[in-house]
XYZ file of C-alpha atoms in Angstrom:
248
model
C 33.557 20.006 2.324
C 32.617 22.029 5.407
C 31.940 25.108 3.281
C 29.384 23.175 1.263
C 27.523 21.839 4.290
C 25.394 24.996 4.950
C 24.380 25.034 1.291
C 23.373 21.370 1.405
C 21.479 21.879 4.664
C 19.649 24.878 3.204
C 18.808 22.929 0.054
C 17.544 19.961 2.074
C 15.476 22.276 4.264
C 13.921 23.985 1.240
C 13.134 20.608 -0.338
C 11.442 19.332 2.827
C 9.513 22.597 3.140
C 8.382 22.387 -0.486
C 7.248 18.777 -0.098
C 5.602 18.786 3.322
C 4.387 22.326 4.001
C 1.154 21.797 2.003
C 0.446 18.699 4.105
C 1.046 20.713 7.260
C -1.344 23.430 6.079
C -3.952 20.783 5.265
C -3.650 19.239 8.717
C -3.867 22.587 10.512
C -6.872 23.647 8.427
C -8.763 20.526 9.466
C -8.705 21.687 13.123
C -9.607 25.354 12.542
C -12.870 27.227 12.030
C -15.127 25.102 14.211
C -16.467 25.394 17.768
C -14.187 22.490 18.772
C -10.926 21.270 17.304
C -12.540 17.998 16.163
C -15.722 19.609 14.804
C -14.976 19.015 11.112
C -13.857 15.455 11.776
C -17.185 14.748 13.487
C -19.065 16.369 10.602
C -17.090 14.390 8.043
C -17.576 11.042 9.733
C -21.276 11.742 10.229
C -21.834 11.852 6.463
C -23.403 8.493 5.468
C -21.889 8.628 1.974
C -18.422 9.245 3.368
C -18.889 6.430 5.875
C -19.936 4.082 3.075
C -16.890 5.106 1.040
C -14.690 4.561 4.102
C -16.121 1.078 4.650
C -15.551 0.257 0.989
C -11.957 1.478 1.169
C -11.262 -0.592 4.277
C -12.911 -3.705 2.790
C -10.978 -3.337 -0.469
C -7.752 -2.661 1.403
C -8.153 -5.730 3.609
C -9.056 -7.965 0.667
C -6.102 -6.675 -1.333
C -3.803 -7.176 1.652
C -4.835 -10.812 2.070
C -4.456 -11.711 -1.611
C -1.237 -9.793 -2.240
C 0.435 -10.990 0.977
C -0.414 -14.637 0.299
C 0.578 -14.531 -3.370
C 3.648 -12.384 -2.726
C 4.938 -14.657 0.036
C 4.497 -17.794 -2.076
C 6.148 -16.127 -5.077
C 9.124 -14.959 -3.012
C 9.602 -18.402 -1.445
C 9.384 -20.097 -4.839
C 11.854 -17.710 -6.447
C 14.300 -18.220 -3.609
C 14.122 -22.003 -3.533
C 13.816 -22.876 -7.190
C 16.097 -22.138 -10.126
C 13.805 -22.259 -13.145
C 14.048 -21.203 -16.755
C 12.907 -17.641 -17.277
C 13.448 -16.574 -13.678
C 15.138 -13.318 -14.695
C 12.225 -12.531 -16.991
C 9.759 -13.288 -14.186
C 11.614 -10.975 -11.797
C 11.520 -8.253 -14.459
C 7.754 -8.690 -14.744
C 7.486 -8.138 -10.995
C 9.079 -4.717 -11.417
C 6.754 -3.763 -14.274
C 3.780 -2.618 -12.128
C 6.152 -0.360 -10.182
C 7.000 1.701 -13.270
C 3.905 1.248 -15.435
C 1.599 4.310 -15.444
C -1.504 3.690 -13.367
C -3.767 4.954 -16.138
C -2.447 2.178 -18.373
C -3.009 -0.453 -15.693
C -6.463 0.861 -14.884
C -7.582 0.873 -18.516
C -6.047 -2.565 -19.125
C -7.857 -4.030 -16.108
C -11.148 -2.471 -17.258
C -10.805 -4.011 -20.722
C -9.866 -7.354 -19.163
C -12.861 -7.357 -16.819
C -15.220 -6.496 -19.668
C -13.722 -9.303 -21.767
C -14.176 -11.801 -18.906
C -17.664 -10.440 -18.170
C -16.719 -9.636 -14.567
C -19.141 -7.229 -12.917
C -17.465 -4.055 -11.724
C -17.662 -3.684 -7.959
C -15.675 -4.221 -4.808
C -14.291 -7.562 -5.986
C -13.061 -6.148 -9.300
C -11.260 -3.353 -7.441
C -9.619 -5.908 -5.127
C -8.402 -7.900 -8.145
C -7.083 -4.756 -9.822
C -5.280 -3.569 -6.689
C -3.749 -6.999 -6.147
C -2.113 -6.872 -9.588
C 0.186 -4.032 -8.536
C 0.492 -4.449 -4.765
C 1.657 -8.065 -5.048
C 4.866 -6.805 -6.668
C 5.712 -4.660 -3.638
C 5.030 -7.530 -1.248
C 7.102 -10.005 -3.269
C 10.103 -7.696 -3.560
C 10.053 -6.839 0.157
C 9.894 -10.492 1.225
C 12.420 -11.563 -1.416
C 14.899 -8.973 -0.123
C 14.443 -10.377 3.389
C 14.946 -13.940 2.150
C 18.168 -13.017 0.363
C 19.498 -11.528 3.589
C 18.752 -14.646 5.652
C 21.483 -17.103 6.585
C 20.662 -20.444 4.879
C 22.713 -22.246 7.509
C 19.873 -21.738 10.000
C 17.490 -23.797 7.900
C 20.180 -26.382 7.166
C 20.906 -26.705 10.876
C 17.238 -27.292 11.630
C 17.076 -29.977 8.937
C 20.218 -31.654 10.296
C 18.566 -31.806 13.721
C 15.683 -33.788 12.239
C 13.113 -31.049 11.618
C 10.675 -31.682 8.792
C 10.424 -29.066 5.980
C 7.167 -27.742 7.441
C 8.610 -27.544 10.953
C 11.699 -25.776 9.610
C 9.508 -23.275 7.802
C 7.147 -22.639 10.732
C 9.814 -22.482 13.449
C 12.786 -20.952 11.608
C 11.910 -19.345 8.281
C 8.532 -17.798 9.091
C 9.602 -16.023 12.319
C 12.519 -14.476 10.448
C 10.228 -13.482 7.576
C 7.438 -12.096 9.746
C 8.670 -8.461 9.858
C 8.921 -8.419 6.049
C 5.502 -10.062 5.670
C 3.892 -7.513 7.987
C 5.707 -4.670 6.213
C 4.485 -5.890 2.837
C 0.932 -6.292 4.140
C 0.859 -2.773 5.582
C 2.294 -1.323 2.395
C -0.274 -3.210 0.295
C -3.109 -1.902 2.457
C -1.801 1.669 2.291
C -1.379 1.594 -1.493
C -4.843 0.103 -1.951
C -6.510 2.481 0.490
C -5.010 5.564 -1.186
C -5.355 4.504 -4.815
C -7.535 6.640 -7.063
C -6.752 6.087 -10.733
C -7.008 2.289 -10.956
C -10.056 2.388 -8.686
C -11.648 5.001 -10.949
C -11.529 2.576 -13.890
C -12.531 -0.614 -12.074
C -15.114 0.475 -9.474
C -18.776 -0.064 -10.215
C -21.975 1.554 -8.992
C -22.148 1.648 -5.197
C -18.465 0.796 -4.736
C -17.041 4.297 -4.395
C -13.964 4.477 -2.213
C -12.780 7.364 -0.075
C -10.483 8.845 -2.764
C -13.315 8.660 -5.319
C -15.734 10.288 -2.897
C -13.289 13.100 -2.125
C -12.803 13.673 -5.849
C -16.573 13.936 -6.311
C -16.812 16.464 -3.482
C -13.950 18.556 -4.882
C -15.948 19.393 -7.989
C -18.161 21.573 -5.789
C -15.263 23.256 -3.978
C -12.992 22.450 -1.058
C -14.826 22.194 2.261
C -13.546 21.852 5.839
C -14.940 18.310 5.907
C -12.682 17.457 2.974
C -9.676 18.816 4.876
C -10.615 16.640 7.831
C -11.076 13.425 5.869
C -7.903 14.064 3.838
C -5.954 14.666 7.046
C -7.327 11.437 8.497
C -6.087 9.574 5.403
C -2.732 11.320 5.754
C -2.385 10.272 9.400
C -3.348 6.687 8.574
C -0.875 6.497 5.699
C 1.898 8.107 7.737
C 1.354 5.663 10.593
C 1.463 2.675 8.238
C 4.611 3.911 6.480
C 6.418 4.562 9.778
C 5.458 1.082 10.952
C 6.825 -0.423 7.732
C 10.149 1.401 8.124
C 10.380 0.349 11.764
C 9.727 -3.301 10.937
C 12.207 -3.305 8.042
C 14.813 -1.723 10.279
C 14.313 -4.416 12.900
């Protein structure tokens, strides 16, 4: 066992190096080559097209977060409380967006929007992002619900609390870390998504990933390194917050 430990440590170190060294190079490159360390960040965020794409990404991310958190919370509560026919099938459907290729989802949403005569734009992207982020939110909250002690809610009911008061004073505070974790994860997934957005975004609704892709066709620039690093830092902060909340 002890003889294998150096080999495992070396393998783990190589794997981490292989995965994260390109991100480290990207981050370092975004601070080099300018008169000041934040020069390329200032140049990037002075571009009106990049700022518009950033505003679109934030708006889509917030809209997706609201819809997916609300729908995911209600779905998790309903699946925990009610035993209905086809529940196993419904839970399997929740896992489908997690394994379905994004190109399939993006094309399917495009065909669906065309069939319903829905104009492609910010709202269509929000709807498309909600279809896959709601699964993450539901599963996170459902896992939290399954780990809760039902005796707490029963005790509140025995003391005369109404169902709403039990939910607002007992259930919701215990669920809040999972709800916030799901919301942050939904925002991060929506903010970073490219493929589904590529199929469902209309004219004037380019997001930051789409804008970066358009810029890459003319070569990699320091501004691209800066904006990509900013997205990396935002995503990393959200993911660390999610892990911290789930741990608590």
